[in-house]
PDB file of C-alpha atoms and ligand atoms in Angstrom:
ATOM      1  CA  MET D   1     101.152 162.799  30.361  1.00  0.00           C
ATOM      2  CA  ILE D   2      99.879 159.409  31.473  1.00  0.00           C
ATOM      3  CA  ILE D   3      96.915 158.880  33.771  1.00  0.00           C
ATOM      4  CA  SER D   4      96.388 155.233  34.657  1.00  0.00           C
ATOM      5  CA  ILE D   5      93.213 153.615  35.931  1.00  0.00           C
ATOM      6  CA  ASP D   6      93.505 150.028  37.086  1.00  0.00           C
ATOM      7  CA  GLY D   7      90.922 147.837  38.716  1.00  0.00           C
ATOM      8  CA  PRO D   8      88.943 144.613  38.442  1.00  0.00           C
ATOM      9  CA  ALA D   9      86.547 143.702  35.633  1.00  0.00           C
ATOM     10  CA  GLY D  10      83.339 145.692  35.676  1.00  0.00           C
ATOM     11  CA  SER D  11      84.496 148.383  38.114  1.00  0.00           C
ATOM     12  CA  GLY D  12      83.665 151.123  35.600  1.00  0.00           C
ATOM     13  CA  LYS D  13      87.225 151.972  34.531  1.00  0.00           C
ATOM     14  CA  SER D  14      86.480 152.330  30.834  1.00  0.00           C
ATOM     15  CA  THR D  15      83.370 154.448  31.298  1.00  0.00           C
ATOM     16  CA  VAL D  16      85.191 156.761  33.677  1.00  0.00           C
ATOM     17  CA  ALA D  17      88.304 156.883  31.467  1.00  0.00           C
ATOM     18  CA  GLU D  18      86.187 157.789  28.440  1.00  0.00           C
ATOM     19  CA  ILE D  19      84.497 160.701  30.243  1.00  0.00           C
ATOM     20  CA  LEU D  20      87.776 161.923  31.736  1.00  0.00           C
ATOM     21  CA  SER D  21      89.519 161.756  28.358  1.00  0.00           C
ATOM     22  CA  LYS D  22      86.883 164.047  26.826  1.00  0.00           C
ATOM     23  CA  LYS D  23      87.070 166.503  29.727  1.00  0.00           C
ATOM     24  CA  LEU D  24      90.880 166.656  29.631  1.00  0.00           C
ATOM     25  CA  GLY D  25      91.396 166.347  25.874  1.00  0.00           C
ATOM     26  CA  PHE D  26      93.396 163.133  26.267  1.00  0.00           C
ATOM     27  CA  ILE D  27      93.147 159.921  24.275  1.00  0.00           C
ATOM     28  CA  HIS D  28      91.387 157.075  26.055  1.00  0.00           C
ATOM     29  CA  PHE D  29      93.460 153.949  25.601  1.00  0.00           C
ATOM     30  CA  ASN D  30      91.660 150.798  26.668  1.00  0.00           C
ATOM     31  CA  SER D  31      94.474 148.305  27.158  1.00  0.00           C
ATOM     32  CA  GLY D  32      92.024 145.419  27.590  1.00  0.00           C
ATOM     33  CA  SER D  33      91.040 145.881  23.923  1.00  0.00           C
ATOM     34  CA  LEU D  34      94.500 144.704  22.851  1.00  0.00           C
ATOM     35  CA  TYR D  35      94.251 141.539  24.976  1.00  0.00           C
ATOM     36  CA  ARG D  36      90.779 141.027  23.551  1.00  0.00           C
ATOM     37  CA  ALA D  37      92.054 141.564  19.988  1.00  0.00           C
ATOM     38  CA  VAL D  38      94.778 138.924  20.328  1.00  0.00           C
ATOM     39  CA  THR D  39      92.121 136.588  21.750  1.00  0.00           C
ATOM     40  CA  VAL D  40      89.767 137.235  18.815  1.00  0.00           C
ATOM     41  CA  TYR D  41      92.648 136.491  16.454  1.00  0.00           C
ATOM     42  CA  LEU D  42      93.552 133.252  18.281  1.00  0.00           C
ATOM     43  CA  LYS D  43      89.918 132.165  18.093  1.00  0.00           C
ATOM     44  CA  HIS D  44      89.915 133.007  14.375  1.00  0.00           C
ATOM     45  CA  ILE D  45      92.860 130.638  13.821  1.00  0.00           C
ATOM     46  CA  ASP D  46      91.252 127.956  16.065  1.00  0.00           C
ATOM     47  CA  TYR D  47      93.917 128.164  18.727  1.00  0.00           C
ATOM     48  CA  ASP D  48      93.495 125.751  21.620  1.00  0.00           C
ATOM     49  CA  PHE D  49      92.867 128.094  24.565  1.00  0.00           C
ATOM     50  CA  ASN D  50      93.307 125.229  27.025  1.00  0.00           C
ATOM     51  CA  SER D  51      96.946 124.976  26.019  1.00  0.00           C
ATOM     52  CA  ILE D  52      97.815 128.545  27.053  1.00  0.00           C
ATOM     53  CA  THR D  53     100.127 128.861  30.035  1.00  0.00           C
ATOM     54  CA  PRO D  54     102.270 131.788  31.254  1.00  0.00           C
ATOM     55  CA  ASP D  55     105.129 130.619  29.055  1.00  0.00           C
ATOM     56  CA  SER D  56     103.478 128.587  26.265  1.00  0.00           C
ATOM     57  CA  ILE D  57     103.071 131.109  23.425  1.00  0.00           C
ATOM     58  CA  THR D  58     106.221 132.464  21.807  1.00  0.00           C
ATOM     59  CA  GLN D  59     105.039 133.378  18.305  1.00  0.00           C
ATOM     60  CA  ASN D  60     104.941 137.009  17.294  1.00  0.00           C
ATOM     61  CA  PHE D  61     101.771 139.019  16.706  1.00  0.00           C
ATOM     62  CA  ASP D  62     101.651 142.146  14.618  1.00  0.00           C
ATOM     63  CA  ILE D  63      99.183 144.422  16.418  1.00  0.00           C
ATOM     64  CA  LYS D  64      98.037 147.598  14.665  1.00  0.00           C
ATOM     65  CA  PHE D  65      95.416 149.952  16.029  1.00  0.00           C
ATOM     66  CA  ASP D  66      93.839 153.242  15.140  1.00  0.00           C
ATOM     67  CA  TYR D  67      90.913 155.401  16.206  1.00  0.00           C
ATOM     68  CA  LYS D  68      87.828 155.909  14.036  1.00  0.00           C
ATOM     69  CA  ASN D  69      85.139 158.265  15.383  1.00  0.00           C
ATOM     70  CA  GLY D  70      86.652 157.814  18.835  1.00  0.00           C
ATOM     71  CA  GLU D  71      86.469 153.986  18.637  1.00  0.00           C
ATOM     72  CA  MET D  72      89.608 151.882  18.731  1.00  0.00           C
ATOM     73  CA  ILE D  73      89.959 149.593  15.738  1.00  0.00           C
ATOM     74  CA  VAL D  74      92.451 146.762  16.104  1.00  0.00           C
ATOM     75  CA  PHE D  75      94.129 144.455  13.603  1.00  0.00           C
ATOM     76  CA  VAL D  76      96.183 141.414  14.594  1.00  0.00           C
ATOM     77  CA  ASN D  77      98.300 139.928  11.818  1.00  0.00           C
ATOM     78  CA  LYS D  78      96.161 142.026   9.432  1.00  0.00           C
ATOM     79  CA  PHE D  79      92.920 140.406  10.704  1.00  0.00           C
ATOM     80  CA  ASN D  80      90.358 143.034  11.772  1.00  0.00           C
ATOM     81  CA  CYS D  81      89.304 142.029  15.301  1.00  0.00           C
ATOM     82  CA  THR D  82      87.230 145.128  16.081  1.00  0.00           C
ATOM     83  CA  THR D  83      83.647 143.884  15.783  1.00  0.00           C
ATOM     84  CA  HIS D  84      84.304 140.870  18.030  1.00  0.00           C
ATOM     85  CA  LEU D  85      86.167 142.615  20.845  1.00  0.00           C
ATOM     86  CA  ARG D  86      83.108 142.680  23.136  1.00  0.00           C
ATOM     87  CA  ASP D  87      81.748 139.240  22.255  1.00  0.00           C
ATOM     88  CA  ASN D  88      80.647 137.403  25.405  1.00  0.00           C
ATOM     89  CA  ASP D  89      83.096 134.522  25.201  1.00  0.00           C
ATOM     90  CA  ILE D  90      86.030 136.875  24.565  1.00  0.00           C
ATOM     91  CA  SER D  91      85.847 138.249  28.139  1.00  0.00           C
ATOM     92  CA  ILE D  92      86.821 135.054  29.905  1.00  0.00           C
ATOM     93  CA  LEU D  93      89.046 133.825  27.064  1.00  0.00           C
ATOM     94  CA  SER D  94      91.029 137.074  27.075  1.00  0.00           C
ATOM     95  CA  ALA D  95      91.650 136.698  30.812  1.00  0.00           C
ATOM     96  CA  LYS D  96      93.122 133.255  30.039  1.00  0.00           C
ATOM     97  CA  VAL D  97      95.233 134.639  27.178  1.00  0.00           C
ATOM     98  CA  SER D  98      96.488 137.511  29.339  1.00  0.00           C
ATOM     99  CA  VAL D  99      98.455 135.163  31.601  1.00  0.00           C
ATOM    100  CA  ASN D 100     100.969 134.644  28.793  1.00  0.00           C
ATOM    101  CA  LYS D 101     104.202 136.552  29.297  1.00  0.00           C
ATOM    102  CA  HIS D 102     105.107 136.892  25.614  1.00  0.00           C
ATOM    103  CA  ILE D 103     101.708 138.374  24.695  1.00  0.00           C
ATOM    104  CA  ARG D 104     101.983 140.772  27.640  1.00  0.00           C
ATOM    105  CA  GLU D 105     105.404 141.923  26.404  1.00  0.00           C
ATOM    106  CA  ILE D 106     104.092 142.578  22.871  1.00  0.00           C
ATOM    107  CA  ILE D 107     101.180 144.592  24.252  1.00  0.00           C
ATOM    108  CA  ASP D 108     103.472 146.471  26.673  1.00  0.00           C
ATOM    109  CA  ARG D 109     105.555 147.574  23.679  1.00  0.00           C
ATOM    110  CA  CYS D 110     102.454 148.805  21.790  1.00  0.00           C
ATOM    111  CA  GLN D 111     101.482 150.873  24.810  1.00  0.00           C
ATOM    112  CA  HIS D 112     104.944 152.372  25.279  1.00  0.00           C
ATOM    113  CA  ASN D 113     105.263 153.248  21.588  1.00  0.00           C
ATOM    114  CA  PHE D 114     101.890 154.966  21.537  1.00  0.00           C
ATOM    115  CA  ALA D 115     102.460 156.816  24.820  1.00  0.00           C
ATOM    116  CA  ALA D 116     105.688 158.300  23.473  1.00  0.00           C
ATOM    117  CA  SER D 117     103.669 160.765  21.377  1.00  0.00           C
ATOM    118  CA  HIS D 118     100.242 161.029  23.067  1.00  0.00           C
ATOM    119  CA  ASN D 119      98.637 162.148  26.315  1.00  0.00           C
ATOM    120  CA  LEU D 120      96.789 159.085  27.520  1.00  0.00           C
ATOM    121  CA  ILE D 121      94.180 158.028  30.004  1.00  0.00           C
ATOM    122  CA  ILE D 122      94.844 154.346  29.996  1.00  0.00           C
ATOM    123  CA  ASP D 123      92.797 151.743  31.805  1.00  0.00           C
ATOM    124  CA  GLY D 124      93.669 148.137  32.532  1.00  0.00           C
ATOM    125  CA  ARG D 125      94.978 145.744  35.159  1.00  0.00           C
ATOM    126  CA  ASP D 126      98.719 146.418  35.268  1.00  0.00           C
ATOM    127  CA  ILE D 127      99.103 149.961  33.969  1.00  0.00           C
ATOM    128  CA  GLY D 128     100.176 151.834  37.112  1.00  0.00           C
ATOM    129  CA  SER D 129     101.889 148.822  38.649  1.00  0.00           C
ATOM    130  CA  HIS D 130     103.839 147.487  35.697  1.00  0.00           C
ATOM    131  CA  VAL D 131     103.507 149.256  32.309  1.00  0.00           C
ATOM    132  CA  PHE D 132     103.724 152.893  33.469  1.00  0.00           C
ATOM    133  CA  PRO D 133     104.836 152.861  37.119  1.00  0.00           C
ATOM    134  CA  ASP D 134     105.884 156.515  36.719  1.00  0.00           C
ATOM    135  CA  ALA D 135     102.505 157.705  35.412  1.00  0.00           C
ATOM    136  CA  GLU D 136     101.732 161.230  36.626  1.00  0.00           C
ATOM    137  CA  TYR D 137      98.430 160.102  38.164  1.00  0.00           C
ATOM    138  CA  LYS D 138      97.557 156.573  39.133  1.00  0.00           C
ATOM    139  CA  PHE D 139      94.098 155.454  40.184  1.00  0.00           C
ATOM    140  CA  TYR D 140      92.786 152.115  41.387  1.00  0.00           C
ATOM    141  CA  LEU D 141      89.061 151.806  40.897  1.00  0.00           C
ATOM    142  CA  ASP D 142      87.628 149.145  43.151  1.00  0.00           C
ATOM    143  CA  CYS D 143      84.060 147.898  43.488  1.00  0.00           C
ATOM    144  CA  SER D 144      82.390 145.016  45.315  1.00  0.00           C
ATOM    145  CA  LEU D 145      81.741 141.827  43.359  1.00  0.00           C
ATOM    146  CA  GLU D 146      77.989 142.043  44.046  1.00  0.00           C
ATOM    147  CA  GLU D 147      77.719 145.620  42.779  1.00  0.00           C
ATOM    148  CA  ARG D 148      79.717 144.846  39.640  1.00  0.00           C
ATOM    149  CA  ALA D 149      77.468 141.866  38.953  1.00  0.00           C
ATOM    150  CA  LYS D 150      74.304 143.938  39.485  1.00  0.00           C
ATOM    151  CA  ARG D 151      75.569 146.565  37.023  1.00  0.00           C
ATOM    152  CA  ARG D 152      76.356 143.863  34.453  1.00  0.00           C
ATOM    153  CA  LEU D 153      72.885 142.353  34.996  1.00  0.00           C
ATOM    154  CA  LYS D 154      71.267 145.727  34.272  1.00  0.00           C
ATOM    155  CA  GLU D 155      73.335 146.184  31.095  1.00  0.00           C
ATOM    156  CA  GLU D 156      72.338 142.737  29.843  1.00  0.00           C
ATOM    157  CA  GLN D 157      68.677 143.298  30.691  1.00  0.00           C
ATOM    158  CA  LEU D 158      68.717 146.564  28.751  1.00  0.00           C
ATOM    159  CA  LYS D 159      69.907 144.523  25.740  1.00  0.00           C
ATOM    160  CA  ASN D 160      66.995 142.108  26.395  1.00  0.00           C
ATOM    161  CA  ASN D 161      69.440 139.307  27.195  1.00  0.00           C
ATOM    162  CA  LYS D 162      68.236 136.681  29.667  1.00  0.00           C
ATOM    163  CA  VAL D 163      70.872 136.364  32.383  1.00  0.00           C
ATOM    164  CA  ASP D 164      71.080 135.161  35.943  1.00  0.00           C
ATOM    165  CA  LEU D 165      72.713 137.235  38.690  1.00  0.00           C
ATOM    166  CA  ASN D 166      74.400 134.226  40.288  1.00  0.00           C
ATOM    167  CA  GLU D 167      75.852 133.168  36.966  1.00  0.00           C
ATOM    168  CA  ILE D 168      77.249 136.674  36.408  1.00  0.00           C
ATOM    169  CA  ILE D 169      78.749 136.655  39.919  1.00  0.00           C
ATOM    170  CA  LEU D 170      80.522 133.374  39.114  1.00  0.00           C
ATOM    171  CA  GLN D 171      81.805 134.677  35.762  1.00  0.00           C
ATOM    172  CA  ILE D 172      83.223 137.884  37.253  1.00  0.00           C
ATOM    173  CA  ALA D 173      84.722 135.972  40.190  1.00  0.00           C
ATOM    174  CA  GLU D 174      86.486 133.638  37.752  1.00  0.00           C
ATOM    175  CA  ARG D 175      87.988 136.609  35.901  1.00  0.00           C
ATOM    176  CA  ASP D 176      89.055 138.225  39.205  1.00  0.00           C
ATOM    177  CA  GLU D 177      90.753 135.004  40.202  1.00  0.00           C
ATOM    178  CA  ILE D 178      92.766 134.871  36.959  1.00  0.00           C
ATOM    179  CA  ASP D 179      93.534 138.608  36.907  1.00  0.00           C
ATOM    180  CA  LYS D 180      94.737 138.739  40.523  1.00  0.00           C
ATOM    181  CA  HIS D 181      96.739 135.523  40.580  1.00  0.00           C
ATOM    182  CA  LYS D 182      98.514 135.397  37.251  1.00  0.00           C
ATOM    183  CA  LYS D 183     102.260 134.839  37.304  1.00  0.00           C
ATOM    184  CA  TYR D 184     103.220 137.949  35.311  1.00  0.00           C
ATOM    185  CA  ALA D 185     101.873 141.423  36.117  1.00  0.00           C
ATOM    186  CA  PRO D 186      98.830 140.412  38.189  1.00  0.00           C
ATOM    187  CA  LEU D 187      96.191 142.931  39.189  1.00  0.00           C
ATOM    188  CA  VAL D 188      97.430 144.744  42.307  1.00  0.00           C
ATOM    189  CA  VAL D 189      96.961 148.218  43.734  1.00  0.00           C
ATOM    190  CA  PRO D 190      99.848 150.175  42.144  1.00  0.00           C
ATOM    191  CA  LYS D 191     102.330 151.827  44.488  1.00  0.00           C
ATOM    192  CA  GLY D 192     101.160 155.372  45.163  1.00  0.00           C
ATOM    193  CA  ALA D 193      97.761 154.900  43.499  1.00  0.00           C
ATOM    194  CA  ILE D 194      94.706 156.796  44.660  1.00  0.00           C
ATOM    195  CA  ILE D 195      92.123 154.146  45.558  1.00  0.00           C
ATOM    196  CA  ILE D 196      88.474 154.903  44.848  1.00  0.00           C
ATOM    197  CA  ASP D 197      85.742 152.416  45.763  1.00  0.00           C
ATOM    198  CA  SER D 198      82.879 152.950  43.351  1.00  0.00           C
ATOM    199  CA  SER D 199      80.505 150.476  45.052  1.00  0.00           C
ATOM    200  CA  THR D 200      78.314 153.279  46.349  1.00  0.00           C
ATOM    201  CA  LEU D 201      79.320 156.067  43.941  1.00  0.00           C
ATOM    202  CA  SER D 202      77.815 157.171  40.628  1.00  0.00           C
ATOM    203  CA  ILE D 203      80.005 157.480  37.532  1.00  0.00           C
ATOM    204  CA  GLU D 204      79.816 161.264  37.891  1.00  0.00           C
ATOM    205  CA  GLU D 205      80.960 161.107  41.510  1.00  0.00           C
ATOM    206  CA  VAL D 206      83.947 158.934  40.567  1.00  0.00           C
ATOM    207  CA  VAL D 207      84.914 161.299  37.723  1.00  0.00           C
ATOM    208  CA  ASN D 208      84.627 164.323  40.009  1.00  0.00           C
ATOM    209  CA  GLU D 209      86.755 162.689  42.679  1.00  0.00           C
ATOM    210  CA  MET D 210      89.449 161.927  40.115  1.00  0.00           C
ATOM    211  CA  LEU D 211      89.322 165.447  38.724  1.00  0.00           C
ATOM    212  CA  GLN D 212      89.965 166.829  42.204  1.00  0.00           C
ATOM    213  CA  HIS D 213      93.345 165.091  42.188  1.00  0.00           C
ATOM    214  CA  ILE D 214      94.423 165.972  38.641  1.00  0.00           C
ATOM    215  CA  LYS D 215      96.299 169.249  38.316  1.00  0.00           C
ATOM    216  CA  MET D 216      97.062 170.263  34.732  1.00  0.00           C
TER     217      MET D 216
HETATM  218  O1   DC V 301      89.378 145.315  30.652  1.00  0.00           O
HETATM  219  P1   DC V 301      88.925 144.140  29.808  1.00  0.00           P
HETATM  220  O2   DC V 301      87.812 143.350  30.456  1.00  0.00           O
HETATM  221  O3   DC V 301      88.561 144.524  28.429  1.00  0.00           O
HETATM  222  O4   DC V 301      90.205 143.166  29.727  1.00  0.00           O
HETATM  223  C1   DC V 301      90.134 141.886  29.164  1.00  0.00           C
HETATM  224  C2   DC V 301      91.210 141.009  29.788  1.00  0.00           C
HETATM  225  O5   DC V 301      92.489 141.488  29.409  1.00  0.00           O
HETATM  226  C3   DC V 301      91.222 140.977  31.321  1.00  0.00           C
HETATM  227  O6   DC V 301      90.482 139.918  31.863  1.00  0.00           O
HETATM  228  C4   DC V 301      92.651 140.825  31.670  1.00  0.00           C
HETATM  229  C5   DC V 301      93.402 141.341  30.484  1.00  0.00           C
HETATM  230  N1   DC V 301      94.075 142.610  30.739  1.00  0.00           N
HETATM  231  C6   DC V 301      95.321 142.544  31.327  1.00  0.00           C
HETATM  232  O7   DC V 301      95.784 141.457  31.667  1.00  0.00           O
HETATM  233  N2   DC V 301      96.029 143.684  31.509  1.00  0.00           N
HETATM  234  C7   DC V 301      95.528 144.866  31.156  1.00  0.00           C
HETATM  235  N3   DC V 301      96.261 145.975  31.333  1.00  0.00           N
HETATM  236  C8   DC V 301      94.241 144.952  30.574  1.00  0.00           C
HETATM  237  C9   DC V 301      93.528 143.803  30.396  1.00  0.00           C
END
């Protein structure tokens, strides 16, 4: 069974997917991690990110992933990308990389192969709309830009990082712009998806609302 959760950056998809996966005994597949992994690899080989367009890259990437203590570990062309997946610069760079059609096709294949033998809660930007349009349950988790930025600010402050709310708003808005307007598989509300706006909801409330829809 596939349960998809799509939505913009910082809407809480991964947190919610992780909790749901534990409650339902599914694997949480974070599709963004694969885009991030390819980005980490491209940075490792000094790729010129400014040269990436929807149709520029055509080379193949061998993506291998596994789970260790519940964490996804990802190798691209045998290079272990795992520890850099959440690096700050990888967020915006991975949005730029994700516009490329060829990379999207490679990652689509990884997802289809894995889903053939696993029950997945999979979060991303194009899961219910493009990768698994026939998923049993499709959710779209929305959230206002201001609320997403405030949440990110809190996370950074907890890590003692000095950050500015306006700067975070600009960064998230830039990612939204790329995610929603890319040529191939842009972020849209999937047909038939249940839309939940988490702007004024707690994580627990979002999880509970999703659980009300899921019949096993
Ligand atoms: O969810 P995330 O922030 O880890 O994703 C990183 C980038 O990967 C995001 O900006 C867009 C891209 N992405 C995508 O294009 N399609 C997906 N299904 C998941 C992520």
